[in-house]
PDB file of C-alpha atoms in Angstrom:
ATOM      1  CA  UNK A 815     -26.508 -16.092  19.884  1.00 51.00           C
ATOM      2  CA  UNK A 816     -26.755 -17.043  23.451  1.00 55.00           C
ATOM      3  CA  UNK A 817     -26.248 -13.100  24.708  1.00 56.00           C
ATOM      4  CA  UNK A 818     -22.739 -13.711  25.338  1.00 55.00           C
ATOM      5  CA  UNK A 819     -20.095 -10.598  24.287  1.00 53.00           C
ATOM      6  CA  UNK A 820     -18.271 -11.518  21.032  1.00 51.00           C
ATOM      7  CA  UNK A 821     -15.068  -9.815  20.766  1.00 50.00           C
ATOM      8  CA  UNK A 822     -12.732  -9.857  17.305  1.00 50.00           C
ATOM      9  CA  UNK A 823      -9.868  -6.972  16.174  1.00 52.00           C
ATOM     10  CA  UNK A 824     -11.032  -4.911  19.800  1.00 56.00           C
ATOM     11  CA  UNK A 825     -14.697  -4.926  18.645  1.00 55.00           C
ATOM     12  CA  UNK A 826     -17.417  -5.583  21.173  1.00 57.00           C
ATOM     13  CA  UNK A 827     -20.609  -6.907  19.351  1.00 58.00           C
ATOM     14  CA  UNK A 828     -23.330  -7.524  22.502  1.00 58.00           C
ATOM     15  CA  UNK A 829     -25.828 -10.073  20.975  1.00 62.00           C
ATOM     16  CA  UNK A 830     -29.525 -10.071  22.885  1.00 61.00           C
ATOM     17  CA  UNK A 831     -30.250 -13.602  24.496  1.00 60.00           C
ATOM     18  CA  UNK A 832     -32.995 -15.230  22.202  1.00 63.00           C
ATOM     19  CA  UNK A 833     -36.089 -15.721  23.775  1.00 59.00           C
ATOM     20  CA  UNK A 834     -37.948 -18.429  25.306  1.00 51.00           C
ATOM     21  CA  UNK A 835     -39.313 -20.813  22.812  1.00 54.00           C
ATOM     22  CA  UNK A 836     -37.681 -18.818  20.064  1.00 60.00           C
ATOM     23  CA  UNK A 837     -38.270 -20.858  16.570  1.00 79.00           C
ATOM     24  CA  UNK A 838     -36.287 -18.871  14.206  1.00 81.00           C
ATOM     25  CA  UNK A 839     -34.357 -18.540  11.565  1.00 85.00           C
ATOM     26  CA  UNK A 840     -31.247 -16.469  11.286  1.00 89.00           C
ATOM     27  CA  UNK A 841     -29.744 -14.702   8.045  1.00 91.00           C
ATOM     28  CA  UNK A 842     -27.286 -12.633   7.960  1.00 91.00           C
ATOM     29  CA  UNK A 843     -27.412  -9.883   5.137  1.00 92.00           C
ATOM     30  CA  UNK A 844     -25.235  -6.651   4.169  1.00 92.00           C
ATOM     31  CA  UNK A 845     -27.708  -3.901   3.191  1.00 93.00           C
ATOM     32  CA  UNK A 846     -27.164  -2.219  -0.284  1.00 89.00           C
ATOM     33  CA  UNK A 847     -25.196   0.523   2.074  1.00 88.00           C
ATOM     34  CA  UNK A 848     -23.148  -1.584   3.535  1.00 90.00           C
ATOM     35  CA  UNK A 849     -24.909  -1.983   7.107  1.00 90.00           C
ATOM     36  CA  UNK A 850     -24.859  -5.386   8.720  1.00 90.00           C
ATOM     37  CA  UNK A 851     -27.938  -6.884   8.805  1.00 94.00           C
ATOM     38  CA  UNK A 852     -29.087 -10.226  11.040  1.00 93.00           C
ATOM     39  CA  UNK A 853     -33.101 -11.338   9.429  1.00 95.00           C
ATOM     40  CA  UNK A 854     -35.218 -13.556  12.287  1.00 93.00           C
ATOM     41  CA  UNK A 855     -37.292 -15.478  10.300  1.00 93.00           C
ATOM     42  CA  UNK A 856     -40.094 -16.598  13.126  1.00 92.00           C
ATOM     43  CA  UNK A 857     -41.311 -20.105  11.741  1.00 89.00           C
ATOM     44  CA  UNK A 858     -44.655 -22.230  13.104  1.00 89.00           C
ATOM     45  CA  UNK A 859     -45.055 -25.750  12.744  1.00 83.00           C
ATOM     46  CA  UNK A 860     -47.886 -28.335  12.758  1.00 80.00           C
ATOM     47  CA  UNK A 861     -46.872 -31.647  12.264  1.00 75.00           C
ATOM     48  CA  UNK A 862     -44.933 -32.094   8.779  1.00 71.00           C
ATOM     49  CA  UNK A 863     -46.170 -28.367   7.687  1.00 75.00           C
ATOM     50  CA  UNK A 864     -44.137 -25.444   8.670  1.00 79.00           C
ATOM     51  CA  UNK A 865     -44.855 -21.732   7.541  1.00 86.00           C
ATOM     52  CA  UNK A 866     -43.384 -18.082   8.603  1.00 91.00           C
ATOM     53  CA  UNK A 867     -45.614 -16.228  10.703  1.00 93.00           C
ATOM     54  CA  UNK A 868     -43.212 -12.917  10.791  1.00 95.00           C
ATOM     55  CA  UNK A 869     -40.138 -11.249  10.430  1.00 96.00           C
ATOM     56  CA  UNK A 870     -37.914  -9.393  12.685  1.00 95.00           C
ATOM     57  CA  UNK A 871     -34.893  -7.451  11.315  1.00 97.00           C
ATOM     58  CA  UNK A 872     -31.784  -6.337  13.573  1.00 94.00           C
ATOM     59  CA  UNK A 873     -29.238  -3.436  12.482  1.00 92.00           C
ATOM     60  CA  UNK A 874     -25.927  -3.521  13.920  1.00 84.00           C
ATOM     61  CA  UNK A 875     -25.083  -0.327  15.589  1.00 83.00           C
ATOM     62  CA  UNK A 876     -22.101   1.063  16.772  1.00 78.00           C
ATOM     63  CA  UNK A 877     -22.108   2.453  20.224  1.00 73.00           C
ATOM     64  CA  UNK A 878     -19.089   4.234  22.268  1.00 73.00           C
ATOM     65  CA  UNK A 879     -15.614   2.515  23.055  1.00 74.00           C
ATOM     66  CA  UNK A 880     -15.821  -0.119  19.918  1.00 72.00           C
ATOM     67  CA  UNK A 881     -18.850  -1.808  21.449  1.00 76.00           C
ATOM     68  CA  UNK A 882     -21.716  -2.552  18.718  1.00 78.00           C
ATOM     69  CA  UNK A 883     -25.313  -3.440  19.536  1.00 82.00           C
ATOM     70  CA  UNK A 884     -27.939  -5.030  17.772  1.00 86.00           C
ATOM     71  CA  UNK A 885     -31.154  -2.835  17.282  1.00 90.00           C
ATOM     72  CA  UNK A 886     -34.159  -3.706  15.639  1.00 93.00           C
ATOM     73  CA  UNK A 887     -35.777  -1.696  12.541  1.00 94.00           C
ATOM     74  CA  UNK A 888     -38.595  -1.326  10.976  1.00 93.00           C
ATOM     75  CA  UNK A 889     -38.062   0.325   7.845  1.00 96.00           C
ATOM     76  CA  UNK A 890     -34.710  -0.355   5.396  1.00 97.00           C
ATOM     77  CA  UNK A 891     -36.070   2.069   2.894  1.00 96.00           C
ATOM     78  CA  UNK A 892     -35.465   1.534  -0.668  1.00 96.00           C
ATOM     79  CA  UNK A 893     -34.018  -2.148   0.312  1.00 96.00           C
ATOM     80  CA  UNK A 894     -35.593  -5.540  -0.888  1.00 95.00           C
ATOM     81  CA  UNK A 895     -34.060  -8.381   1.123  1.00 95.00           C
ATOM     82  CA  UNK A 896     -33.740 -11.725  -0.397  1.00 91.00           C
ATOM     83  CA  UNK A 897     -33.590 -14.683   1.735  1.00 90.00           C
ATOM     84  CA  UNK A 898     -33.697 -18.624   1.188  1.00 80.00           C
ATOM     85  CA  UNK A 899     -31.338 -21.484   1.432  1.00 75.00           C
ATOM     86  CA  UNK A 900     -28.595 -20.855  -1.066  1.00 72.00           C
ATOM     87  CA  UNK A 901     -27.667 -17.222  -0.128  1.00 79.00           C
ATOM     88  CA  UNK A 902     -29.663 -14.088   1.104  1.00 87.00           C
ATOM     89  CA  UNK A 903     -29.132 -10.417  -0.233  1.00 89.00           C
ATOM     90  CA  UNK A 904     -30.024  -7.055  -0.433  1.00 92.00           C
ATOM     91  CA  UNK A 905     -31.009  -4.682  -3.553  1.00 91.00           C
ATOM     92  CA  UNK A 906     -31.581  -1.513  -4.011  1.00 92.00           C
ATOM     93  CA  UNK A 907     -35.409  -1.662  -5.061  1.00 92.00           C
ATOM     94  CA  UNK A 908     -35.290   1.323  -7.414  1.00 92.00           C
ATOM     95  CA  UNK A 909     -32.850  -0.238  -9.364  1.00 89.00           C
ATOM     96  CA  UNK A 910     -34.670  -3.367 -10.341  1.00 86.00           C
ATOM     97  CA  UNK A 911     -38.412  -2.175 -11.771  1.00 82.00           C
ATOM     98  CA  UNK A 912     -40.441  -5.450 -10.204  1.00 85.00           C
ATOM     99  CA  UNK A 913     -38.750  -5.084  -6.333  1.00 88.00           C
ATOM    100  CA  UNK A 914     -40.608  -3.468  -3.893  1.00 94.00           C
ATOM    101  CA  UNK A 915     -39.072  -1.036  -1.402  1.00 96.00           C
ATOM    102  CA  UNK A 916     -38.873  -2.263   2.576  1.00 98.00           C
ATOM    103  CA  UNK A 917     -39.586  -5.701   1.889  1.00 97.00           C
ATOM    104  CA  UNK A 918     -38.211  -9.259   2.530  1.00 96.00           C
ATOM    105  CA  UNK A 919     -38.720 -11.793  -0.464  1.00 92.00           C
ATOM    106  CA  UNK A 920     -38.404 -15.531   1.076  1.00 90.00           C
ATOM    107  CA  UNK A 921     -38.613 -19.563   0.009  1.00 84.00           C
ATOM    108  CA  UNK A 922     -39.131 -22.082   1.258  1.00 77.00           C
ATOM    109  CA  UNK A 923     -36.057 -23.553   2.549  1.00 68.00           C
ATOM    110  CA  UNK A 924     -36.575 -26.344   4.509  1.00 64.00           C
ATOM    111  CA  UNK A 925     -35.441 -30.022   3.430  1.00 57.00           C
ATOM    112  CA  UNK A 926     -39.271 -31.638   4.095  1.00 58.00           C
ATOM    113  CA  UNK A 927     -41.036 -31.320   1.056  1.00 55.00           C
ATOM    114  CA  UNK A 928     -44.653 -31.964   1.677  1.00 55.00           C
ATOM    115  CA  UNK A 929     -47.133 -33.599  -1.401  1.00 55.00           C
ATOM    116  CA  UNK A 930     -48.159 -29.359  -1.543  1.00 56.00           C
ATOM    117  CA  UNK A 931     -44.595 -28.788  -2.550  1.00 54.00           C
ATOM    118  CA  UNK A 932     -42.906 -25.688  -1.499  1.00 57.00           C
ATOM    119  CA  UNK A 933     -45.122 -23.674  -0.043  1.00 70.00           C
ATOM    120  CA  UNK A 934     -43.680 -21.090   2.196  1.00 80.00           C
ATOM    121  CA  UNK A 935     -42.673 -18.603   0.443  1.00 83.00           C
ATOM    122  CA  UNK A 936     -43.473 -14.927  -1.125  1.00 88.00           C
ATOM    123  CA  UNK A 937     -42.587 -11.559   0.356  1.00 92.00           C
ATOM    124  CA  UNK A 938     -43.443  -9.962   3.292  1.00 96.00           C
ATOM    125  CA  UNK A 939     -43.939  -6.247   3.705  1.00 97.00           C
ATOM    126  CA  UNK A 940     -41.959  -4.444   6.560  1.00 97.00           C
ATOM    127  CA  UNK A 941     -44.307  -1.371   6.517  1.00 95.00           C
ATOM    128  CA  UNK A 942     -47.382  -3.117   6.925  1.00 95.00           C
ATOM    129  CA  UNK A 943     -46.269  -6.482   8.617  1.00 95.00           C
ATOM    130  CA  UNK A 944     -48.500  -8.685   5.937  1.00 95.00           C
ATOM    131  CA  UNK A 945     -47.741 -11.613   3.496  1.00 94.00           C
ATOM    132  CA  UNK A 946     -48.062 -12.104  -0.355  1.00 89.00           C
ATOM    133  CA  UNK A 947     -47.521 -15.499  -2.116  1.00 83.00           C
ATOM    134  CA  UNK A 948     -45.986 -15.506  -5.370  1.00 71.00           C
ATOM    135  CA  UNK A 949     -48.052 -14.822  -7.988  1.00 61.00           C
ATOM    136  CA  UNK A 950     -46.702 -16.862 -10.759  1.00 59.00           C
ATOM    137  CA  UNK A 951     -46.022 -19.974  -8.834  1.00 55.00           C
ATOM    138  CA  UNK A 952     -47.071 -22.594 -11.623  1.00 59.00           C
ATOM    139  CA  UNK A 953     -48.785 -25.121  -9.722  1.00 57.00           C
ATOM    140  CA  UNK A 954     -47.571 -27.939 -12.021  1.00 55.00           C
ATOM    141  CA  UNK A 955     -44.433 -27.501 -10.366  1.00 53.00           C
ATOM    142  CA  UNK A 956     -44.644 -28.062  -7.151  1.00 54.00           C
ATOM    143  CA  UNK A 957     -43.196 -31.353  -6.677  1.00 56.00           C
ATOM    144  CA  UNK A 958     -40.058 -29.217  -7.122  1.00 54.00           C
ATOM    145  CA  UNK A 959     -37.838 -27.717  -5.410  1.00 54.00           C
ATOM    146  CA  UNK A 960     -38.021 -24.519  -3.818  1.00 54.00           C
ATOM    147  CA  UNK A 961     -37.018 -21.440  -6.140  1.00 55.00           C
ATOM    148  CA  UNK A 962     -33.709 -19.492  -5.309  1.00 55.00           C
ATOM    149  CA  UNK A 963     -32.787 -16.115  -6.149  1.00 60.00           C
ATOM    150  CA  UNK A 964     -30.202 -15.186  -8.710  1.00 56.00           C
ATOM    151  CA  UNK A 965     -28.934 -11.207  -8.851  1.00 60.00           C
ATOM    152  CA  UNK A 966     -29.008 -10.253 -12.585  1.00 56.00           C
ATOM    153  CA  UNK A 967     -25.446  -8.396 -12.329  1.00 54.00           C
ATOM    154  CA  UNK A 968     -25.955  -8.195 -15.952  1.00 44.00           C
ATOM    155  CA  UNK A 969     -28.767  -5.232 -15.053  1.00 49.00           C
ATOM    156  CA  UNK A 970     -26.856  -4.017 -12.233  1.00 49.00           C
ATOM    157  CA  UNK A 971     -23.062  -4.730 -12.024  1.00 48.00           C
ATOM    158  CA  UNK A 972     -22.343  -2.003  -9.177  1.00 50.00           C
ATOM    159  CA  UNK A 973     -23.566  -5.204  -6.406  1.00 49.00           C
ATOM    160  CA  UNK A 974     -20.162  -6.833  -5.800  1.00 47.00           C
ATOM    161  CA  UNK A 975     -21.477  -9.823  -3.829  1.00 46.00           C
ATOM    162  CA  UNK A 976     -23.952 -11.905  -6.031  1.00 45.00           C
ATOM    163  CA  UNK A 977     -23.326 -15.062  -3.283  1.00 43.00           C
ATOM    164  CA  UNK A 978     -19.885 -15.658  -4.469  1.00 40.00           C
ATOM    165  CA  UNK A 979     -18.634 -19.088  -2.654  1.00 34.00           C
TER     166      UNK A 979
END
């Protein structure tokens, strides 16, 4: 994403140029209405210890002539985005009782586990830009791996893409 012009099937997509010292990373999600979503995930580091300090998300929007932009929003509604290293997707939130609406549930998905274990991770609200750990994170645990996110199609079997590979 170097702000070039991408074009596939007579499509324009123009892709911003990333900024100066940008430490991010990027996940690309469908939204539970079929938008295209692209998830900045801005990361600090200090030494071994890395943690996300925010979240940006962009909406792809389709402009005249076939040519697409990438916008950033602030609100996906009833969406709960699910990011982390084996997949990332989108529910709707009122369909699952525990998800809340407009928010972006994350783990820690780097390959440097510290003595702490995983600790970045929990869910971040769009609406009000702050952080929430986990709350049942047993601490016995955290010489483990980092958690990943399973869609219970089971409860919902309307989601067709449950990070099929």
């Amino acid at each position: 994403m170097n702000g070039s012009l991408v074009s596939a099937f007579d499509e324009k997509i123009i892709i911003p140029p990333e900024e100066e010292g940008d430490n991010a990373f990027k996940y690309i999600v469908e939204s539970s209405d079929g938008e295209l979503l692209i998830v900045q995930r801005f990361i600090s580091t200090y030494g071994p210890y890395r943690w996300t300090t925010n979240f940006k998300v962009l909406k792809l929007r389709q402009h005249a002539n076939h040519v697409a932009r990438l916008v950033e929003v602030r609100n996906i509604g009833d969406d709960a985005l699910f990011l982390g290293d084996n997949c990332s997707m989108s529910v709707a939130a009122s369909r699952f009782p525990e998800c809340r609406p407009n928010s972006i549930y994350f783990t820690d998905d780097t390959i440097l586990y510290t003595l702490e274990g995983s600790i970045d991770m929990g869910i971040f609200s769009l609406e009000t830009g702050c952080f929430q750990p986990f709350d049942d994170m047993d601490p016995s645990h955290s010489d483990m791996p980092p958690p990943f996110f399973i869609l219970p199609t089971l409860v919902d079997n309307r989601v067709t893409h449950p990070c099929q590979y």
